[in-house]
Amino acid sequence: ADLDLKAIVEAVEARKKLQGGKKMLVLVDNRKIWQISEEANKYSASKEVGELSIAMALLSGSSLPNRLIGNFFIKFNKLYCPTKMFKSEKKALKWLKSFSN
């Protein structure tokens, strides 16, 4: 999939409705993302989006393009919540659960 700003804005609006003003733990499955626009990347890393999350785990699987997208997102943006990339969904969920009370 290729993600553009419109797709990210729609996803964030859906999250806001579902979350009802509460911060949540987030697992982002980016295993099928092949490209993300610069505008979508910037908005995804924005304070507005970051403040919706307690922590965010990026699930990349073993695909090199997905790992590159995830690494770029983490290393080159000022993120507003703890964010880490994983190949294993089990490890990602374990890490996220470490943030629950």
mmCIF file of C-alpha atoms in Angstrom:
data_model
loop_
_atom_site.group_PDB
_atom_site.id
_atom_site.type_symbol
_atom_site.label_atom_id
_atom_site.label_comp_id
_atom_site.label_asym_id
_atom_site.label_seq_id
_atom_site.Cartn_x
_atom_site.Cartn_y
_atom_site.Cartn_z
ATOM 1 C CA ALA A 1 0.000 0.000 0.000
ATOM 2 C CA ASP A 2 1.037 3.589 -0.560
ATOM 3 C CA LEU A 3 -0.056 5.994 2.158
ATOM 4 C CA ASP A 4 -0.837 9.605 1.465
ATOM 5 C CA LEU A 5 -1.901 12.405 3.788
ATOM 6 C CA LYS A 6 -5.613 11.800 3.162
ATOM 7 C CA ALA A 7 -5.350 8.165 4.307
ATOM 8 C CA ILE A 8 -3.481 9.103 7.496
ATOM 9 C CA VAL A 9 -5.909 11.921 8.343
ATOM 10 C CA GLU A 10 -8.852 9.529 7.920
ATOM 11 C CA ALA A 11 -7.174 6.933 10.154
ATOM 12 C CA VAL A 12 -6.437 9.535 12.835
ATOM 13 C CA GLU A 13 -10.020 10.817 12.790
ATOM 14 C CA ALA A 14 -11.266 7.237 13.226
ATOM 15 C CA ARG A 15 -8.844 6.750 16.145
ATOM 16 C CA LYS A 16 -10.082 9.926 17.829
ATOM 17 C CA LYS A 17 -13.665 8.685 17.669
ATOM 18 C CA LEU A 18 -12.782 5.191 18.889
ATOM 19 C CA GLN A 19 -10.520 6.393 21.685
ATOM 20 C CA GLY A 20 -12.944 8.983 23.036
ATOM 21 C CA GLY A 21 -10.195 11.299 24.260
ATOM 22 C CA LYS A 22 -8.161 8.563 25.985
ATOM 23 C CA LYS A 23 -4.538 7.793 25.154
ATOM 24 C CA MET A 24 -3.986 4.206 24.072
ATOM 25 C CA LEU A 25 -1.248 1.731 23.267
ATOM 26 C CA VAL A 26 -0.869 1.451 19.491
ATOM 27 C CA LEU A 27 0.366 -1.378 17.288
ATOM 28 C CA VAL A 28 0.973 -0.185 13.721
ATOM 29 C CA ASP A 29 1.211 -3.032 11.234
ATOM 30 C CA ASN A 30 3.244 -1.570 8.393
ATOM 31 C CA ARG A 31 4.150 -4.906 6.780
ATOM 32 C CA LYS A 32 2.159 -4.038 3.655
ATOM 33 C CA ILE A 33 3.178 -0.393 3.390
ATOM 34 C CA TRP A 34 5.567 0.216 0.516
ATOM 35 C CA GLN A 35 5.610 3.992 0.470
ATOM 36 C CA ILE A 36 4.436 6.899 2.585
ATOM 37 C CA SER A 37 4.299 10.465 1.328
ATOM 38 C CA GLU A 38 6.397 13.121 3.013
ATOM 39 C CA GLU A 39 3.240 14.946 4.131
ATOM 40 C CA ALA A 40 1.745 11.746 5.586
ATOM 41 C CA ASN A 41 5.006 10.978 7.379
ATOM 42 C CA LYS A 42 5.167 14.464 8.920
ATOM 43 C CA TYR A 43 1.537 14.348 10.050
ATOM 44 C CA SER A 44 1.997 10.846 11.508
ATOM 45 C CA ALA A 45 4.865 12.186 13.624
ATOM 46 C CA SER A 46 3.023 15.353 14.674
ATOM 47 C CA LYS A 47 2.162 16.286 18.248
ATOM 48 C CA GLU A 48 -1.552 15.997 17.405
ATOM 49 C CA VAL A 49 -1.148 12.344 16.439
ATOM 50 C CA GLY A 50 1.492 11.484 19.052
ATOM 51 C CA GLU A 51 -0.694 12.725 21.885
ATOM 52 C CA LEU A 52 -3.238 10.003 21.050
ATOM 53 C CA SER A 53 -0.785 7.285 22.113
ATOM 54 C CA ILE A 54 0.810 6.050 25.317
ATOM 55 C CA ALA A 55 3.347 4.119 23.223
ATOM 56 C CA MET A 56 3.547 2.902 19.640
ATOM 57 C CA ALA A 57 5.020 -0.328 18.299
ATOM 58 C CA LEU A 58 5.710 -0.552 14.564
ATOM 59 C CA LEU A 59 5.429 -4.062 13.169
ATOM 60 C CA SER A 60 7.715 -4.349 10.142
ATOM 61 C CA GLY A 61 8.134 -8.069 9.668
ATOM 62 C CA SER A 62 11.285 -9.019 7.779
ATOM 63 C CA SER A 63 10.749 -6.892 4.669
ATOM 64 C CA LEU A 64 13.627 -4.504 4.002
ATOM 65 C CA PRO A 65 11.388 -1.727 2.588
ATOM 66 C CA ASN A 66 9.158 -1.875 5.687
ATOM 67 C CA ARG A 67 12.128 -1.761 8.042
ATOM 68 C CA LEU A 68 13.531 1.226 6.143
ATOM 69 C CA ILE A 69 10.196 3.081 6.398
ATOM 70 C CA GLY A 70 9.974 2.319 10.122
ATOM 71 C CA ASN A 71 13.586 3.273 10.836
ATOM 72 C CA PHE A 72 13.217 6.506 8.898
ATOM 73 C CA PHE A 73 10.055 7.382 10.833
ATOM 74 C CA ILE A 74 11.675 6.736 14.233
ATOM 75 C CA LYS A 75 15.080 8.283 13.565
ATOM 76 C CA PHE A 76 14.174 11.395 11.605
ATOM 77 C CA ASN A 77 11.076 12.645 13.414
ATOM 78 C CA LYS A 78 10.556 14.159 16.836
ATOM 79 C CA LEU A 79 8.073 11.650 18.236
ATOM 80 C CA TYR A 80 5.702 12.467 21.090
ATOM 81 C CA CYS A 81 5.407 8.961 22.530
ATOM 82 C CA PRO A 82 7.795 6.048 23.002
ATOM 83 C CA THR A 83 8.082 4.274 19.634
ATOM 84 C CA LYS A 84 9.920 1.086 18.714
ATOM 85 C CA MET A 85 10.020 -1.204 15.686
ATOM 86 C CA PHE A 86 9.575 -4.986 15.822
ATOM 87 C CA LYS A 87 9.701 -7.958 13.475
ATOM 88 C CA SER A 88 7.645 -10.065 15.900
ATOM 89 C CA GLU A 89 4.058 -9.201 16.821
ATOM 90 C CA LYS A 90 4.456 -11.127 20.085
ATOM 91 C CA LYS A 91 7.476 -9.022 21.105
ATOM 92 C CA ALA A 92 5.730 -5.806 20.039
ATOM 93 C CA LEU A 93 2.696 -6.616 22.188
ATOM 94 C CA LYS A 94 4.894 -7.550 25.147
ATOM 95 C CA TRP A 95 6.707 -4.202 24.858
ATOM 96 C CA LEU A 96 3.426 -2.293 24.624
ATOM 97 C CA LYS A 97 2.025 -4.081 27.677
ATOM 98 C CA SER A 98 5.022 -2.847 29.678
ATOM 99 C CA PHE A 99 3.403 0.618 29.478
ATOM 100 C CA SER A 100 0.047 -0.450 30.991
ATOM 101 C CA ASN A 101 -0.720 0.166 34.612
#
